[in-house]
Short mmCIF file of C-alpha atoms in Angstrom, two decimals:
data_model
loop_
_atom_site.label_atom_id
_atom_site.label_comp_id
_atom_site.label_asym_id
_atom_site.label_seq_id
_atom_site.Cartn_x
_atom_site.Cartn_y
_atom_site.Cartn_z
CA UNK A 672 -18.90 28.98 -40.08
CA UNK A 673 -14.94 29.71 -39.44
CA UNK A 674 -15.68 30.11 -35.65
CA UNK A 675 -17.46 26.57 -36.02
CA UNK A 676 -14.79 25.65 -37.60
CA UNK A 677 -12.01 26.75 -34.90
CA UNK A 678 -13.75 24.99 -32.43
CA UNK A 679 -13.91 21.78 -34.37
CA UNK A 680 -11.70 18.58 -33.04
CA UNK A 681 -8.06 18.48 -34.85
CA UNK A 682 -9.21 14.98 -36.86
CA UNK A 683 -12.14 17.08 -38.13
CA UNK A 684 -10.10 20.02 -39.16
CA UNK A 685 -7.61 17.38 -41.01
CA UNK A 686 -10.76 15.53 -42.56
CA UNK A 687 -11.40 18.95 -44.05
CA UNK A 688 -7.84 19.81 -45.42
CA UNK A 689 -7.99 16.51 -47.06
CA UNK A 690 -11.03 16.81 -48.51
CA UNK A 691 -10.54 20.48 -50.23
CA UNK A 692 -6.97 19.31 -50.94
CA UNK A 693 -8.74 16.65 -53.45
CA UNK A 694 -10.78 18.87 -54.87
CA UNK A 695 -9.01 22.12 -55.26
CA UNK A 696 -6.46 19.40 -57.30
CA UNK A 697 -9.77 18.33 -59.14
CA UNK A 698 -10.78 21.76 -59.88
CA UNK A 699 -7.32 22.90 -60.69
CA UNK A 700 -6.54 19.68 -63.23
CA UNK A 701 -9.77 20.46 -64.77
CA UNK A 702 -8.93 24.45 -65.22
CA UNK A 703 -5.59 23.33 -66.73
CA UNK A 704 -3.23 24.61 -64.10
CA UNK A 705 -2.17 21.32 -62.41
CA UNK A 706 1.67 22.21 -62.74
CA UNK A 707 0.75 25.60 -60.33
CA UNK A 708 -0.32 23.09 -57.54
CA UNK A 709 2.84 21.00 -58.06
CA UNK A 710 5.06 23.78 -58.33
CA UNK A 711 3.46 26.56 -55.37
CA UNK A 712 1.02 23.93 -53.05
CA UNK A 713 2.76 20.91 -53.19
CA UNK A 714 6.20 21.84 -51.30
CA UNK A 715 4.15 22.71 -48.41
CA UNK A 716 2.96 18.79 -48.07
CA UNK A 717 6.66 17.75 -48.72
CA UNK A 718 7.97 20.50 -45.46
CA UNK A 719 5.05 18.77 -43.31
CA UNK A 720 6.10 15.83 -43.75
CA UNK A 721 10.15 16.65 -43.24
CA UNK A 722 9.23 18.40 -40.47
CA UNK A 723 7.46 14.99 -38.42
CA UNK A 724 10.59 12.82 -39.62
CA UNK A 725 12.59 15.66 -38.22
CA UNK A 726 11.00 15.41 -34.76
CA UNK A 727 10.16 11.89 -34.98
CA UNK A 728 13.67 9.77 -35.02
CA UNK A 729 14.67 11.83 -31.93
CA UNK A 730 11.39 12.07 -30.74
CA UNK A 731 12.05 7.47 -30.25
CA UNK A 732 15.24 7.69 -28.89
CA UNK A 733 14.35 9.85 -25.98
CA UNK A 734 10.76 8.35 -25.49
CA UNK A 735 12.44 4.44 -25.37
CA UNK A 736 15.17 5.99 -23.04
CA UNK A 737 12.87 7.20 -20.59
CA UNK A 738 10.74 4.54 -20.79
CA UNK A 739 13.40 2.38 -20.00
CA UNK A 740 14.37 4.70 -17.14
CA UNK A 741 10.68 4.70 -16.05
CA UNK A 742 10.91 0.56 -15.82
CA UNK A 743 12.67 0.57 -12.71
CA UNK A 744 13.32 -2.98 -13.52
CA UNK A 745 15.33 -4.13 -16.13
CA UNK A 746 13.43 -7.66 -16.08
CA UNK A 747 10.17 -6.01 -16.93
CA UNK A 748 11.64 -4.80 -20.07
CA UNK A 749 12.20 -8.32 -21.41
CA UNK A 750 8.82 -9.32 -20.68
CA UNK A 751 7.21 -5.98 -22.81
CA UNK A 752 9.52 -6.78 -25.28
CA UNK A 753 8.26 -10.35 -25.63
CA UNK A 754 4.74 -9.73 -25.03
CA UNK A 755 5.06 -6.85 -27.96
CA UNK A 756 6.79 -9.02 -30.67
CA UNK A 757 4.83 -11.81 -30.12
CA UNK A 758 1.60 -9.48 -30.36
CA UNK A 759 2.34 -8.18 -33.04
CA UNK A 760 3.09 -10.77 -34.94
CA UNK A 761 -0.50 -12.14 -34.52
CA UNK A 762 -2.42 -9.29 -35.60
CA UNK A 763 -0.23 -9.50 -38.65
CA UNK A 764 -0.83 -12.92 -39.66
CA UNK A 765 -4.50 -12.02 -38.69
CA UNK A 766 -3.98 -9.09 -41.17
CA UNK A 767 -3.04 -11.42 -44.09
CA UNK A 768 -5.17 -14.09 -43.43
CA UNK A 769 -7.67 -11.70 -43.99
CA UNK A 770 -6.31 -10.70 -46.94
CA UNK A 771 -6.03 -14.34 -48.52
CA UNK A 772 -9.37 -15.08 -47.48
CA UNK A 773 -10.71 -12.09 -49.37
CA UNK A 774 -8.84 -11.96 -52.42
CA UNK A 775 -9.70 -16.16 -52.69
CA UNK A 776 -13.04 -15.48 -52.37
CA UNK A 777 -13.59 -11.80 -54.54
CA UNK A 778 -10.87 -13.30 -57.31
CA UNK A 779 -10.51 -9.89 -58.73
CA UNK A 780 -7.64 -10.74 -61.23
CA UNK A 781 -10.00 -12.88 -63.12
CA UNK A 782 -12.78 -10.29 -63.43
CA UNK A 783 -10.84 -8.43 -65.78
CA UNK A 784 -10.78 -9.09 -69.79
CA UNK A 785 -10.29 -12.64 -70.54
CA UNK A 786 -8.43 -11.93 -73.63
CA UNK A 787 -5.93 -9.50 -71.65
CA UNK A 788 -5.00 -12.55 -69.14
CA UNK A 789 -4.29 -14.80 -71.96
CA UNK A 790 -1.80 -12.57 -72.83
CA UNK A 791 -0.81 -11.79 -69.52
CA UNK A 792 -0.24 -16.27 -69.09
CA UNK A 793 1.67 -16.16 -72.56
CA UNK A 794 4.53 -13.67 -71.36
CA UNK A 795 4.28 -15.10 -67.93
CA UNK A 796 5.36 -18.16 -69.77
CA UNK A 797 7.94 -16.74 -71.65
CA UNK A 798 9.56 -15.01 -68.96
CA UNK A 799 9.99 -18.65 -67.30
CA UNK A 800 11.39 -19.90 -70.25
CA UNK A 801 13.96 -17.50 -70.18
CA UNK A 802 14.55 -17.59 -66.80
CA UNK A 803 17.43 -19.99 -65.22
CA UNK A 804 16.49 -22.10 -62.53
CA UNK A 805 12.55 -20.65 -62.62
CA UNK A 806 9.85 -23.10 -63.24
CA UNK A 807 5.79 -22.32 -63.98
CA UNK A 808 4.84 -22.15 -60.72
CA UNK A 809 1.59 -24.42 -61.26
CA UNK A 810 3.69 -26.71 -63.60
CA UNK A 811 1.75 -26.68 -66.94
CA UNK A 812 2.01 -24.54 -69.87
CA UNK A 813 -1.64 -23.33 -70.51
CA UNK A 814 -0.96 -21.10 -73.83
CA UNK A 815 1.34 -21.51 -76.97
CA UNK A 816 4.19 -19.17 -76.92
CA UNK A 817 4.35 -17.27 -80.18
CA UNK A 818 7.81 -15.80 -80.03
CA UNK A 819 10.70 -16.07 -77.05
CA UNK A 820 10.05 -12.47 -76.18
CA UNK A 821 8.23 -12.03 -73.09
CA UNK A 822 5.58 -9.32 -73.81
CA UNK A 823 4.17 -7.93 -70.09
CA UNK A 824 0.70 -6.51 -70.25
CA UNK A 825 1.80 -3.26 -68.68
CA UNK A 826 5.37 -1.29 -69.11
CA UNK A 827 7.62 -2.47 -66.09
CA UNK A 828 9.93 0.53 -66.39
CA UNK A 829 10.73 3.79 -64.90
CA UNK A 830 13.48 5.02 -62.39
CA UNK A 831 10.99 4.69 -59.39
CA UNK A 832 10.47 0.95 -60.31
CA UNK A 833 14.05 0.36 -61.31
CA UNK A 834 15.04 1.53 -57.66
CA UNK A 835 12.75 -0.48 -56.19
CA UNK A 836 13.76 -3.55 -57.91
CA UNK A 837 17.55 -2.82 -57.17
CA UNK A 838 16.42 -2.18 -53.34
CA UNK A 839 14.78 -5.64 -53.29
CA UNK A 840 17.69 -7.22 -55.18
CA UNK A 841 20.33 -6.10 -52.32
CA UNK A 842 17.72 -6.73 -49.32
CA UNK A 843 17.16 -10.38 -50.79
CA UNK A 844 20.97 -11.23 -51.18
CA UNK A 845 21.75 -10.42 -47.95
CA UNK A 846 22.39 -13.33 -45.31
CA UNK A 847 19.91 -15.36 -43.21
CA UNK A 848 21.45 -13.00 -39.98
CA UNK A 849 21.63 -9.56 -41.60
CA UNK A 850 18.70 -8.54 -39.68
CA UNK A 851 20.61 -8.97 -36.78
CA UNK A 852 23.43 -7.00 -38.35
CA UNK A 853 21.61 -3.83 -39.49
CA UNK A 854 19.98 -3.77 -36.15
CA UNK A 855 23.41 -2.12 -34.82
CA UNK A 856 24.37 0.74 -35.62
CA UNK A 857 28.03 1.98 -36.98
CA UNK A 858 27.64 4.97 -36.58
CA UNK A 859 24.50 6.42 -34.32
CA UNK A 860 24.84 9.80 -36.15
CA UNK A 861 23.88 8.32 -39.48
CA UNK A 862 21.40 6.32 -38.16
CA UNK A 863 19.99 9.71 -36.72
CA UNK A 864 19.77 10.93 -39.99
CA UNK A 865 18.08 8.85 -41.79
CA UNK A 866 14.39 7.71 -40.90
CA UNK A 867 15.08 4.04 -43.06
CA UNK A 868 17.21 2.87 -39.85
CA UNK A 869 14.89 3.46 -36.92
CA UNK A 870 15.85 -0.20 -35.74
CA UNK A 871 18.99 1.03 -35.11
CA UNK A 872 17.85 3.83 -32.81
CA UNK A 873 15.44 1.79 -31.05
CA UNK A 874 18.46 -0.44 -30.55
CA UNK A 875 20.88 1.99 -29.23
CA UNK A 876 18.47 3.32 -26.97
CA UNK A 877 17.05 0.00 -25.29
CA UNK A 878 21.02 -0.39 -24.58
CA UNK A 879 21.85 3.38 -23.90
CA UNK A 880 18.67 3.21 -21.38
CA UNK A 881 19.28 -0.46 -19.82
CA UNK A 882 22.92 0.91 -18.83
CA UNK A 883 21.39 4.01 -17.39
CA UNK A 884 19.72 2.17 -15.00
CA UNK A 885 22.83 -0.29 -13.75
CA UNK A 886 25.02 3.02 -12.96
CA UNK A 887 24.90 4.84 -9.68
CA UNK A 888 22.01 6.82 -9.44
CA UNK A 889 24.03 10.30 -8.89
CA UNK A 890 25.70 9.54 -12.62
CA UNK A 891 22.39 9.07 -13.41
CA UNK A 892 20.23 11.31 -12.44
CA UNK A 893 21.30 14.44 -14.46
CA UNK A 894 21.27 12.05 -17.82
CA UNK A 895 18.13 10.72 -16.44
CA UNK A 896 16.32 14.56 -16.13
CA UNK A 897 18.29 15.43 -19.53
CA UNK A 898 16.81 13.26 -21.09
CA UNK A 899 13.12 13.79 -19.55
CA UNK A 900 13.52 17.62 -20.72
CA UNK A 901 14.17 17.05 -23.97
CA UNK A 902 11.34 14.71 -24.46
CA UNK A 903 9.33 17.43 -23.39
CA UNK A 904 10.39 19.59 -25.77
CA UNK A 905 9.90 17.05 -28.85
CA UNK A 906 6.48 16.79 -27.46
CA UNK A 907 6.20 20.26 -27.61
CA UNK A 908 7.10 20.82 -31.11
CA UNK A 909 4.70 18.31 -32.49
CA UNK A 910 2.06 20.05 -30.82
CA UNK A 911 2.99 23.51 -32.71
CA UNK A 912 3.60 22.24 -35.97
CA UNK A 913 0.14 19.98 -35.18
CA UNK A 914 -1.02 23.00 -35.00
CA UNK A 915 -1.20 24.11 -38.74
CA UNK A 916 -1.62 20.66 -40.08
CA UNK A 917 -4.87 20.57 -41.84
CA UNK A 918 -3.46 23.45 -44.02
CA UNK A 919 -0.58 21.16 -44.54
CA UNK A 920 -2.85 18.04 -45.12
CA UNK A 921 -4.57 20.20 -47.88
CA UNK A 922 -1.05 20.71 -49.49
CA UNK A 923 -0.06 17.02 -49.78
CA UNK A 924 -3.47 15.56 -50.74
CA UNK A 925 -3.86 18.28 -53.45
CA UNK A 926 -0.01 17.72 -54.52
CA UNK A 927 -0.65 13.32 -54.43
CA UNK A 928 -4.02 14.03 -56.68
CA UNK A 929 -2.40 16.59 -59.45
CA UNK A 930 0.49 14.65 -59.89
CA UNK A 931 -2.16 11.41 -61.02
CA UNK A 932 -4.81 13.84 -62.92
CA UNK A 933 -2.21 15.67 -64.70
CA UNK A 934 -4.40 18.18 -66.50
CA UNK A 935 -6.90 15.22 -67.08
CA UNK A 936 -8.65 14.50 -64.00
CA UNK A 937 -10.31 11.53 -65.88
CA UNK A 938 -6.95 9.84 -65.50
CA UNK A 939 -7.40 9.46 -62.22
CA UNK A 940 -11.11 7.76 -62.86
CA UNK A 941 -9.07 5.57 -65.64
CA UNK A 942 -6.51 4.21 -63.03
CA UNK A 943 -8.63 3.49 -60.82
CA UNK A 944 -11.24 2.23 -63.43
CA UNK A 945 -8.51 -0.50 -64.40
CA UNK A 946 -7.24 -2.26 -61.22
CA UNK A 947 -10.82 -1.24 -59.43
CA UNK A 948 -11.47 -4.59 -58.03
CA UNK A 949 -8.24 -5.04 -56.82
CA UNK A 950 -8.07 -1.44 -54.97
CA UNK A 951 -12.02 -2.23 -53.69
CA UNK A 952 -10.63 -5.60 -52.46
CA UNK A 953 -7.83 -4.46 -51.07
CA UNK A 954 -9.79 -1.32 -48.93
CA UNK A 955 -12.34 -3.39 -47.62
CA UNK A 956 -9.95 -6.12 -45.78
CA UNK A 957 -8.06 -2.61 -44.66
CA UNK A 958 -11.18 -1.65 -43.71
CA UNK A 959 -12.08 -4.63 -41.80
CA UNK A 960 -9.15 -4.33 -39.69
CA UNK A 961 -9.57 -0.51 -38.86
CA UNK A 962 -13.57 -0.69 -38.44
CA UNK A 963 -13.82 -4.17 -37.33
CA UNK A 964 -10.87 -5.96 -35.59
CA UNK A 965 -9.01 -3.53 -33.67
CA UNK A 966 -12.51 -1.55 -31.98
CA UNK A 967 -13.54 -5.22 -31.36
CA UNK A 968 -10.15 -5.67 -28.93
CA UNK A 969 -10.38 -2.10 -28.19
CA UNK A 970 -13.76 -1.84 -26.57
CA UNK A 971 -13.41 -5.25 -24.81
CA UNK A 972 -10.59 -3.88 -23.15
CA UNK A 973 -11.79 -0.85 -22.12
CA UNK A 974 -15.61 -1.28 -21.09
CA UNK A 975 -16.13 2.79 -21.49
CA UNK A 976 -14.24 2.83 -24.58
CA UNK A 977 -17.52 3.15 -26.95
CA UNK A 978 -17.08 2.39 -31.10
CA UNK A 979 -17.15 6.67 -31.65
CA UNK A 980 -15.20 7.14 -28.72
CA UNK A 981 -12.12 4.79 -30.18
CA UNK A 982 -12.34 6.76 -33.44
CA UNK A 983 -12.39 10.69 -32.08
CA UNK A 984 -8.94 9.26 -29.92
CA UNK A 985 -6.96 7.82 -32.73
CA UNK A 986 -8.69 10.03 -35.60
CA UNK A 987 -5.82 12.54 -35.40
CA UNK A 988 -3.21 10.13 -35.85
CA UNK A 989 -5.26 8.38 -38.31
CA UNK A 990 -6.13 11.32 -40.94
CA UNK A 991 -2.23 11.94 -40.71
CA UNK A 992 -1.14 8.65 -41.47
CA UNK A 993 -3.44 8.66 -44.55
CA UNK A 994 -2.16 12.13 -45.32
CA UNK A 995 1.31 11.45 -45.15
CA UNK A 996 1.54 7.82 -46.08
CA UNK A 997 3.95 7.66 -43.17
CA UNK A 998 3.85 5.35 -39.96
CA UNK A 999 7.46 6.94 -38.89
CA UNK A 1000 6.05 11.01 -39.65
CA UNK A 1001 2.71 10.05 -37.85
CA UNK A 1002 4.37 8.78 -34.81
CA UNK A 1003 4.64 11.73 -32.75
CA UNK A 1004 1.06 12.64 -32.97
CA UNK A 1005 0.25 8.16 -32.47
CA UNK A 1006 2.21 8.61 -29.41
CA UNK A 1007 0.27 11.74 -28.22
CA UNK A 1008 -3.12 10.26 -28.86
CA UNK A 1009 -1.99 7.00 -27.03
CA UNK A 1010 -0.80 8.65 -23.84
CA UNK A 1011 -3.82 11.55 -23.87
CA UNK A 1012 -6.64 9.81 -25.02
CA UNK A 1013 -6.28 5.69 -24.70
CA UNK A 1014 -4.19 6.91 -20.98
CA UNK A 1015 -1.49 4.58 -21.81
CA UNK A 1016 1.72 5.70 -19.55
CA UNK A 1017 4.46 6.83 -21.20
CA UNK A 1018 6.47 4.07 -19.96
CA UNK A 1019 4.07 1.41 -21.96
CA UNK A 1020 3.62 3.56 -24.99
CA UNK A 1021 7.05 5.04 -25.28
CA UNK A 1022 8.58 1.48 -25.87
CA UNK A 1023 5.80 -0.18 -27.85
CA UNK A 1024 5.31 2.32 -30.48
CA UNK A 1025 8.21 3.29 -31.55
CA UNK A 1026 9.11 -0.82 -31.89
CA UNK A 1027 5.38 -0.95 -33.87
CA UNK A 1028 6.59 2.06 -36.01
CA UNK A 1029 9.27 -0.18 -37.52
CA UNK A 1030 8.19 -3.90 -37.52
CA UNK A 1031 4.21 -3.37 -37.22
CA UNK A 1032 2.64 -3.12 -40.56
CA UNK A 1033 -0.51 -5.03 -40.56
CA UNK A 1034 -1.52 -2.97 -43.28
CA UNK A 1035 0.94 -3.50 -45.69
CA UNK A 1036 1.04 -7.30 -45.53
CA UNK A 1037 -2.68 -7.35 -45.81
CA UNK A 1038 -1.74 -5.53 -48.90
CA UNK A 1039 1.00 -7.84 -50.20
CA UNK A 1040 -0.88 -10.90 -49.95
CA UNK A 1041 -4.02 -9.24 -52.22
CA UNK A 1042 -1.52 -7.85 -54.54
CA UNK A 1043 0.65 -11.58 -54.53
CA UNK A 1044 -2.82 -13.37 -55.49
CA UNK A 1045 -4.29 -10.80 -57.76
CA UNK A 1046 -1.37 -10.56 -60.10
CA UNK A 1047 -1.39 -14.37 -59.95
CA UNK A 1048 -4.92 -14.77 -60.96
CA UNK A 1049 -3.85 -11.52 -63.81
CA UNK A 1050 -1.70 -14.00 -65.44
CA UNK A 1051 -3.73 -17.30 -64.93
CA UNK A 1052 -1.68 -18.55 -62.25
CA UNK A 1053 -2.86 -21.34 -60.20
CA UNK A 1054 -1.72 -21.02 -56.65
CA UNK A 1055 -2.29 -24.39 -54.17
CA UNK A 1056 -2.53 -23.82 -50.75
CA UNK A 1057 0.92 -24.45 -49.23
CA UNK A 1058 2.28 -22.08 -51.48
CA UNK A 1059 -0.18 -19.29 -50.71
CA UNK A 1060 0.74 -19.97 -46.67
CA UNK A 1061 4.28 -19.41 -47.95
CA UNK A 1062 2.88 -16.04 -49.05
CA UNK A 1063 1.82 -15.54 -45.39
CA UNK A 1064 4.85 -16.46 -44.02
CA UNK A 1065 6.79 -14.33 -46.11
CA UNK A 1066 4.73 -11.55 -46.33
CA UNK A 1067 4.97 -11.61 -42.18
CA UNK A 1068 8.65 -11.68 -42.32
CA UNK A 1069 9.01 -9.24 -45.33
CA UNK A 1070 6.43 -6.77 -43.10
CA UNK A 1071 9.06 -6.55 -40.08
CA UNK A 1072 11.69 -5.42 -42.14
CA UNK A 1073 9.46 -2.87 -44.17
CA UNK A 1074 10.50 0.80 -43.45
CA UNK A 1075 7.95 3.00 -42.54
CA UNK A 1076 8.55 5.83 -45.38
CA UNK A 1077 6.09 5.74 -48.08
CA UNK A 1078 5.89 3.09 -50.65
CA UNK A 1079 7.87 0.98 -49.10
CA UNK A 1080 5.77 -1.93 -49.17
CA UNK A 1081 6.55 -2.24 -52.78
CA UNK A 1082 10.34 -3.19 -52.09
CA UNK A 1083 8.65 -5.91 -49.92
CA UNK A 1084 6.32 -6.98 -52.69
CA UNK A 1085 8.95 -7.69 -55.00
CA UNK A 1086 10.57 -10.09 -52.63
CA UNK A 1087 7.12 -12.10 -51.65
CA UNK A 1088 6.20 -12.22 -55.40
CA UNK A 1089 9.98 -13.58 -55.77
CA UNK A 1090 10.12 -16.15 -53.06
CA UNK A 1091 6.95 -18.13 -54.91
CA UNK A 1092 8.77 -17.99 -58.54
CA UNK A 1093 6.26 -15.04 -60.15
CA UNK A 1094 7.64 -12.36 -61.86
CA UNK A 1095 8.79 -8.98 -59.34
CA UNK A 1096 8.39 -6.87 -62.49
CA UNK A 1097 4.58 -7.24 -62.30
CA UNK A 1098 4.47 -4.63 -59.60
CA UNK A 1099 4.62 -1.93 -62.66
CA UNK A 1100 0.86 -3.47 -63.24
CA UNK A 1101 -0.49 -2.15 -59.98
CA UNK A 1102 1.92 0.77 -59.24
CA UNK A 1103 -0.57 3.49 -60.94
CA UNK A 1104 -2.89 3.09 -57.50
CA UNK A 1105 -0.12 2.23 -54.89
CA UNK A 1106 0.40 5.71 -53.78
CA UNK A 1107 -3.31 5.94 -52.72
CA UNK A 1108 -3.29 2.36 -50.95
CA UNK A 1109 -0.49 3.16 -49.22
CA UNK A 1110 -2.78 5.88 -47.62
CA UNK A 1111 -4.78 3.85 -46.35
CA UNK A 1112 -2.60 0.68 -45.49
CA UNK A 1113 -0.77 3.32 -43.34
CA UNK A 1114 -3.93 4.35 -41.24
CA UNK A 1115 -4.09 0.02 -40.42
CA UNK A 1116 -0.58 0.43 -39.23
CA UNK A 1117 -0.90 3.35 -36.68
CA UNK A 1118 -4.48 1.92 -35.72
CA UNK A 1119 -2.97 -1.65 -35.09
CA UNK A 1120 0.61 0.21 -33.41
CA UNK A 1121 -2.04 1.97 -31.03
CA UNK A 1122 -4.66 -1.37 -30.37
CA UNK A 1123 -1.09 -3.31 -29.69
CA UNK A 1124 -0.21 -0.58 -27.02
CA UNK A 1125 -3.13 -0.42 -25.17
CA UNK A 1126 -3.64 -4.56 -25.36
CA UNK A 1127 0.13 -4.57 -23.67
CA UNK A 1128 -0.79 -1.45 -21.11
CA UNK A 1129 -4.03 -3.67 -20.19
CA UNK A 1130 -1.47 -7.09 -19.58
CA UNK A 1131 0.39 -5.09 -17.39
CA UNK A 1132 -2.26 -3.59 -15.19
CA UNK A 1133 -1.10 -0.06 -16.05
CA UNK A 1134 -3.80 0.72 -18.31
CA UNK A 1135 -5.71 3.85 -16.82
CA UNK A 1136 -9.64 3.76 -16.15
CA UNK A 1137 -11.58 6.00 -18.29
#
């Protein structure tokens, strides 16, 4: 069985850490001892996932640089930078589209008690009422208000939620150009440090690189092979720490499930019990974009590229993404995957990604446009149809800006449920299952980053035959 094991693909070996991660935290919530797998199992999921970021940010400044380098041609790298945005902006309005179209047609806020949305319309309305310059978005008051206190049908507190909120506030109050503004950096050494500004390395290094290549080629040539050897060596260091990841994978899927379960693992049944037709709504347009859109583009591109075969190259990257909620941690191993098993060159794959990493999340606008509609149709909210293509629109925009660090699709949630006039404090409603939607809104990310890289590869006629 172990040597079976050894010899198993790495996506198999992670399948397996993930699955006795969830049920060692199953078995341990049920045997009382929860707070051991927190406290002794758990740490071991938070060093894996340090250890990616770690690798990662430096990983995309010196994969972009010699990408750059590899151009040759400084024109080419405006035309992959168009072709890139403007692909992946399609698959993302594809994404929500999807999303709208499902949620519309599933209406999974109103299968839920019809009592509890009553209640849910009443303190809609009295949060309007008490709200300057907010109107009821469908412009009729459908129940009597019995007091002026808004009651919400689930507690909107708590210091994660309060961050979020205050995170939204700042990012929603900035100016119509402070995109362009945080895409340079002050200081390159803080941007280094911290994963939430990898817009700001990718924009140092298109600038670092183009500049490389307008000098005199003995200046250089020693930055030049610098460079190359120490993207070799970030390489190199995901593959070790690759290595021992489905332990690693068991430690942060066993530390995500006891910190739900508690010592109850029925709590975990009860969350998901709750808001099941919005989770099941929201998986299967996720799923429709990982199973069903991007193999579709996939295989057409490449006629060998069979459905199993586009699965065992990107499962790696995949499992991790789930694991570590993560599109920034997973990119090392996404960038691997690309080059080795979709033969992407470096010089297609080390630019696209890294730019996918950051303003590619398919997955999480699918997500805000289900949540947006469900917690619309939870309070008895009418929404027409202009003002649900505002939701696309925004939840587009609101999707390029989204870092890739866990969670942080909720930030962006609170500004799309905002920009229609609905209340940002409903996210506290659906925040119980987030953490395991994020999971899987991260594998749609990576998958789509990956699709995009190859579609771009294929444009360019550098897209190598199986």
């Amino acid at each position: 069985m172990w040597k079976k094991y050894k010899k198993s693909p790495l996506h198999i070996k992670i399948i397996a850490g993930l699955v006795a991660g969830i049920i060692f935290a199953v078995v341990s919530s049920a045997l009382g001892i929860s707070q051991f797998t927190v406290d002794w199992i758990d740490p071991f999921g938070t060093i894996f996932i340090r250890a990616l970021k770690m690798i990662a940010v430096p990983l995309v400044l010196f994969s972009i640089i010699k990408g750059i380098t590899g151009l040759h041609d400084v024109s080419k790298l405006g035309r992959l930078g168009l072709k890139t945005i403007l692909i992946y902006l399609v698959t993302t309005v594809t994404a929500v589209s999807i999303g709208l179209a499902l949620v519309n047609t599933v209406q999974p806020g109103k299968l839920v008690d019809e009592n509890q949305r009553i209640e849910n319309r009443r303190a809609y309305e009295n949060w309007v009422a008490q709200k300057d310059g907010v109107e009821l978005i469908d412009g009729e008051q459908k129940v009597a208000s019995e007091s002026g206190e808004a009651v919400e049908s689930k507690p909107a507190s708590g210091p994660d939620l309060s961050d979020k909120m205050e995170q939204a506030k700042k990012q929603k109050e900035a100016g119509p150009l402070q995109f362009l503004v945080d895409m340079v950096p002050g200081n390159l050494f803080l941007s280094l440090s911290n994963n939430g500004l990898m817009l700001q390395v990718i924009c140092f290094a298109l600038f670092f690189g183009v500049c490389l290549l307008s000098i005199e080629k003995k200046y250089a040539k020693p930055v030049i092979d610098f460079v190359d050897g120490m993207n070799e060596v970030f390489l190199k260091m995901v593959d070790v720490i690759m290595k021992a990841a489905p332990f690693f994978v068991f430690a942060l899927l066993a530390g995500v499930v006891s910190k739900m379960a508690g010592d109850d693992p029925g709590k975990v049944i009860e969350i998901f019990k709750g808001l099941g037709w919005y989770s099941l709504t929201v998986v299967v347009g996720l799923a429709a974009m990982v199973f069903g859109i991007y193999p579709l583009v996939l295989t057409s591109l490449k006629k060998k590229m069979s459905y199993k075969k586009f699965f065992k190259a990107l499962g790696p990257a995949q499992m991790l993404a789930f694991s570590t909620s993560s599109s920034a941690a997973t990119l090392p191993v996404t960038m691997e995957c690309v080059n080795e098993n979709l033969k992407v060159p470096k010089s297609i794959s080390s630019f696209v990604l890294p730019i996918g990493a950051t303003v590619n999340m398919d997955g999480t606008s699918l997500y805000q446009a289900v949540a947006v509609i469900f917690l619309a149709q939870f309070h008895m909210v009418d929404l027409t149809l202009g003002q649900q293509l505002m939701i696309i629109l925004t939840a587009t925009l609101a999707s390029i800006g989204s870092a890739a660090v866990p969670s942080a699709g909720l930030i962006m949630l609170i500004i799309v449920l905002e920009s229609v006039g609905l209340n940002p404090a409903w996210i506290a409603i659906i925040f119980p299952v987030d953490r395991i939607l994020d999971m899987c809104r991260t594998v749609v990310n990576v998958t789509g980053d990956a699709t995009v890289s190859t579609i771009i590869a294929q444009s360019e006629g550098e897209l190598a035959k199986d």
